[in-house]
Amino acid sequence: MRLENITMLLRQPYPFYLKGNTLWIIAAIIFLMSFIFNYFFQPFNVYTPEHKFNYFWISIIHSVTPIIVLLLFFIVLRLILKMEDVWTVGKEMLALVLAFLCVGIGQFLIRDIIYDNPNNWSWGYFFEEIRNTFLVGILFVSILVPLNWNRLYRHNSSMATAWNNKRNSTATTKDNASVFITTQVKADNFELDVSRFLFAKAEGNYLEIFQKKNDSFEKLVKRIPIKEFEAQLGSYPAILKTHRSYLVNLNEINAVAGNAQGYQLSGTDFPEKVPVSRNKISVFEKRMQAL
């Protein structure tokens, strides 16, 4: 695989799902998989004479430790970073590597609780615990990630299909009004015809505003943050921020495509597809049902 292809793959958007109830569900699944793997298959050397207690409870401890570490890791990660809209395949891979490293260190630190071995604090066992964690972690990821990806893809695809069918069978109410938009540059202030507005896209300190013009579209570039633009259009329920960089007129959408990342919105005059990020999916679905 060429270097540019690898770079493109790493920059591909990836759903950040390790939060809220999903995080707890995944934690429970990992605990069960880890316990079954450790207790019934005993994948690594099990030397009974050095056990301080029954192997059942040792397996429990070995299964609980990674859950505690992973929960703390992803909760802290979520508190530090706002990731939903900028999460990529590369960031997911890096996060998993760091998480596995933390779990391996955690497994090493509990050795004295479980094993009566004078070499518990040796470098040999340190690297062995990290190695074992990566081996098991890669196995679990190869099972869980495709399953979760398919689940998200099926859900979003089915919702998109249902919405498209509904959209085709019902009429859409258009907003016929003009709004005076105040920008950061007084000379750039302008009147926006809401019925012509398609979507807006943030580009640095500027906002690209796309609107219908005859059988095509025109683009206006204004110096205004997307948050301010959204606030000035707050009285129009059909206008929704679907992504940190996009504000779209839902009345102008004629097709929705679903994938594991979320939705992709298309319109007759849209020059590009507008994404709906994962943290905006629930708001988008509720707003669409209300139109």
Coordinates of N, CA and C in Angstrom, one line a residue, residues 130-215:
I130 N 2.6 -6.3 29.3 CA 2.2 -5.4 28.2 C 2.0 -6.2 26.9
R131 N 2.9 -7.2 26.6 CA 2.8 -8.0 25.4 C 1.5 -8.8 25.4
N132 N 1.2 -9.4 26.6 CA 0.0 -10.2 26.7 C -1.2 -9.4 26.5
T133 N -1.2 -8.2 27.0 CA -2.3 -7.2 26.8 C -2.6 -6.9 25.3
F134 N -1.5 -6.6 24.6 CA -1.6 -6.3 23.2 C -2.1 -7.5 22.4
L135 N -1.6 -8.7 22.8 CA -2.1 -9.9 22.1 C -3.6 -10.1 22.2
V136 N -4.1 -10.0 23.5 CA -5.5 -10.2 23.8 C -6.3 -9.1 23.2
G137 N -5.8 -7.8 23.4 CA -6.5 -6.6 22.9 C -6.7 -6.7 21.4
I138 N -5.7 -7.0 20.7 CA -5.8 -7.1 19.2 C -6.9 -8.1 18.8
L139 N -6.9 -9.3 19.5 CA -7.9 -10.3 19.3 C -9.3 -9.8 19.5
F140 N -9.5 -9.1 20.6 CA -10.8 -8.5 21.0 C -11.2 -7.5 20.0
V141 N -10.3 -6.6 19.6 CA -10.6 -5.5 18.7 C -11.0 -6.1 17.3
S142 N -10.3 -7.1 16.9 CA -10.6 -7.7 15.6 C -12.0 -8.3 15.6
I143 N -12.6 -8.6 16.7 CA -14.0 -9.1 16.8 C -15.0 -8.0 17.0
L144 N -14.7 -7.1 18.0 CA -15.7 -6.1 18.4 C -15.8 -5.0 17.4
V145 N -14.7 -4.5 16.8 CA -14.8 -3.3 15.9 C -15.7 -3.6 14.7
P146 N -15.4 -4.7 13.9 CA -16.3 -5.0 12.8 C -17.8 -5.2 13.2
L147 N -18.0 -5.8 14.3 CA -19.4 -6.0 14.7 C -20.1 -4.6 15.0
N148 N -19.4 -3.8 15.7 CA -19.9 -2.5 16.0 C -20.1 -1.6 14.7
W149 N -19.1 -1.7 13.9 CA -19.2 -1.0 12.6 C -20.4 -1.4 11.8
N150 N -20.6 -2.7 11.7 CA -21.8 -3.2 11.0 C -23.1 -2.8 11.6
R151 N -23.1 -2.8 13.0 CA -24.3 -2.3 13.7 C -24.6 -0.9 13.4
L152 N -23.6 0.0 13.4 CA -23.9 1.4 13.1 C -24.3 1.6 11.7
Y153 N -23.6 0.9 10.8 CA -23.9 1.0 9.3 C -25.4 0.6 9.1
R154 N -25.8 -0.5 9.6 CA -27.2 -1.0 9.4 C -28.2 -0.1 10.0
H155 N -27.9 0.4 11.2 CA -28.9 1.4 11.8 C -29.0 2.6 11.0
N156 N -27.9 3.3 10.7 CA -28.0 4.5 9.9 C -28.5 4.4 8.5
S157 N -28.2 3.2 7.9 CA -28.7 3.0 6.5 C -30.2 2.8 6.6
S158 N -30.7 2.0 7.5 CA -32.1 1.8 7.6 C -32.9 3.1 7.9
M159 N -32.3 3.9 8.8 CA -33.0 5.2 9.2 C -33.0 6.1 7.9
A160 N -31.9 6.1 7.2 CA -31.8 6.9 6.0 C -32.9 6.5 5.0
T161 N -33.0 5.2 4.8 CA -34.0 4.6 3.8 C -35.4 5.0 4.3
A162 N -35.7 4.9 5.6 CA -37.0 5.2 6.1 C -37.4 6.7 5.9
W163 N -36.3 7.5 6.1 CA -36.6 9.0 5.9 C -36.8 9.3 4.5
N164 N -36.0 8.7 3.6 CA -36.1 9.0 2.2 C -37.5 8.6 1.7
N165 N -38.1 7.5 2.1 CA -39.4 7.1 1.8 C -40.5 8.0 2.3
K166 N -40.3 8.5 3.5 CA -41.2 9.5 4.1 C -41.1 10.8 3.3
R167 N -39.9 11.2 3.0 CA -39.7 12.5 2.3 C -40.4 12.5 1.0
N168 N -40.3 11.4 0.3 CA -40.8 11.3 -1.1 C -42.4 11.3 -1.1
S169 N -43.0 10.9 0.1 CA -44.4 10.8 0.1 C -45.1 12.0 0.7
T170 N -44.4 12.9 1.3 CA -45.0 14.1 1.9 C -44.4 15.4 1.3
A171 N -45.3 16.4 1.4 CA -44.8 17.7 0.9 C -44.0 18.4 2.0
T172 N -43.2 19.3 1.6 CA -42.3 20.0 2.5 C -42.8 21.5 2.6
T173 N -42.8 22.0 3.8 CA -43.2 23.4 4.0 C -41.9 24.2 3.9
K174 N -42.0 25.2 3.0 CA -40.8 26.1 2.8 C -40.9 27.3 3.7
D175 N -39.7 27.8 4.1 CA -39.7 29.1 4.9 C -39.5 30.2 3.9
N176 N -40.5 31.0 3.8 CA -40.4 32.2 2.9 C -40.3 33.5 3.7
A177 N -39.0 33.8 3.9 CA -38.7 35.0 4.7 C -37.3 35.4 4.4
S178 N -37.0 36.7 4.7 CA -35.7 37.2 4.6 C -35.2 37.6 6.0
V179 N -33.9 37.3 6.2 CA -33.3 37.7 7.5 C -32.1 38.5 7.3
F180 N -32.0 39.6 8.0 CA -30.8 40.5 7.9 C -29.7 39.9 8.7
I181 N -28.6 39.5 8.1 CA -27.5 38.9 8.8 C -26.4 39.9 9.1
T182 N -26.0 40.0 10.3 CA -25.0 40.9 10.8 C -23.7 40.1 10.9
T183 N -22.6 40.5 10.2 CA -21.3 39.9 10.2 C -20.3 40.7 11.0
Q184 N -19.1 40.2 11.0 CA -18.0 40.8 11.8 C -17.5 42.1 11.0
V185 N -17.8 42.1 9.7 CA -17.5 43.3 8.9 C -18.7 44.0 8.5
K186 N -19.0 45.2 8.9 CA -20.2 45.9 8.7 C -20.6 45.9 7.2
A187 N -19.6 46.1 6.3 CA -19.8 46.2 4.9 C -20.3 44.9 4.3
D188 N -20.1 43.8 5.0 CA -20.5 42.4 4.6 C -21.9 42.0 5.0
N189 N -22.6 42.9 5.8 CA -23.9 42.6 6.3 C -24.8 42.4 5.0
F190 N -25.7 41.4 5.1 CA -26.5 41.1 4.0 C -27.9 40.5 4.3
E191 N -28.8 40.5 3.3 CA -30.1 40.0 3.5 C -30.1 38.5 3.0
L192 N -30.5 37.6 3.8 CA -30.6 36.2 3.4 C -32.0 35.8 3.2
D193 N -32.2 35.3 1.9 CA -33.5 34.7 1.6 C -33.5 33.2 2.0
V194 N -34.3 33.0 3.1 CA -34.2 31.6 3.7 C -34.7 30.6 2.8
S195 N -35.6 30.9 1.9 CA -36.1 29.9 0.9 C -35.1 29.5 -0.1
R196 N -34.1 30.3 -0.3 CA -33.0 30.0 -1.2 C -31.8 29.4 -0.5
F197 N -31.7 29.5 0.8 CA -30.5 29.0 1.5 C -30.4 27.5 1.4
L198 N -29.2 27.0 1.1 CA -29.0 25.5 1.0 C -28.2 25.1 2.2
F199 N -27.0 25.5 2.4 CA -26.2 25.2 3.6 C -25.0 26.1 3.7
A200 N -24.4 26.1 4.8 CA -23.2 27.0 5.1 C -22.1 26.1 5.6
K201 N -20.9 26.5 5.2 CA -19.7 25.7 5.6 C -18.6 26.6 6.2
A202 N -18.2 26.3 7.4 CA -17.1 27.1 8.0 C -15.8 26.7 7.4
E203 N -15.0 27.8 7.0 CA -13.7 27.7 6.5 C -12.8 28.7 7.2
G204 N -12.2 28.2 8.3 CA -11.3 29.1 9.1 C -12.2 30.2 9.7
N205 N -11.8 31.5 9.5 CA -12.6 32.6 10.1 C -13.7 33.1 9.2
Y206 N -13.9 32.4 8.1 CA -14.9 32.7 7.1 C -16.0 31.7 7.0
L207 N -17.2 32.1 6.5 CA -18.3 31.1 6.3 C -18.7 31.2 4.8
E208 N -18.7 30.0 4.2 CA -19.1 29.9 2.8 C -20.6 29.6 2.8
I209 N -21.4 30.4 2.3 CA -22.9 30.3 2.3 C -23.4 30.0 0.9
F210 N -24.0 28.8 0.7 CA -24.5 28.3 -0.6 C -26.0 28.5 -0.6
Q211 N -26.4 29.1 -1.7 CA -27.9 29.3 -1.9 C -28.2 29.1 -3.4
K212 N -29.5 28.8 -3.6 CA -30.0 28.5 -5.0 C -30.0 29.8 -5.8
K213 N -29.6 29.5 -7.1 CA -29.7 30.6 -8.1 C -30.0 30.0 -9.4
N214 N -31.2 30.3 -9.9 CA -31.8 29.7 -11.1 C -31.7 28.1 -10.9
D215 N -31.1 27.4 -11.8 CA -31.0 26.0 -11.8 C -29.7 25.5 -11.2

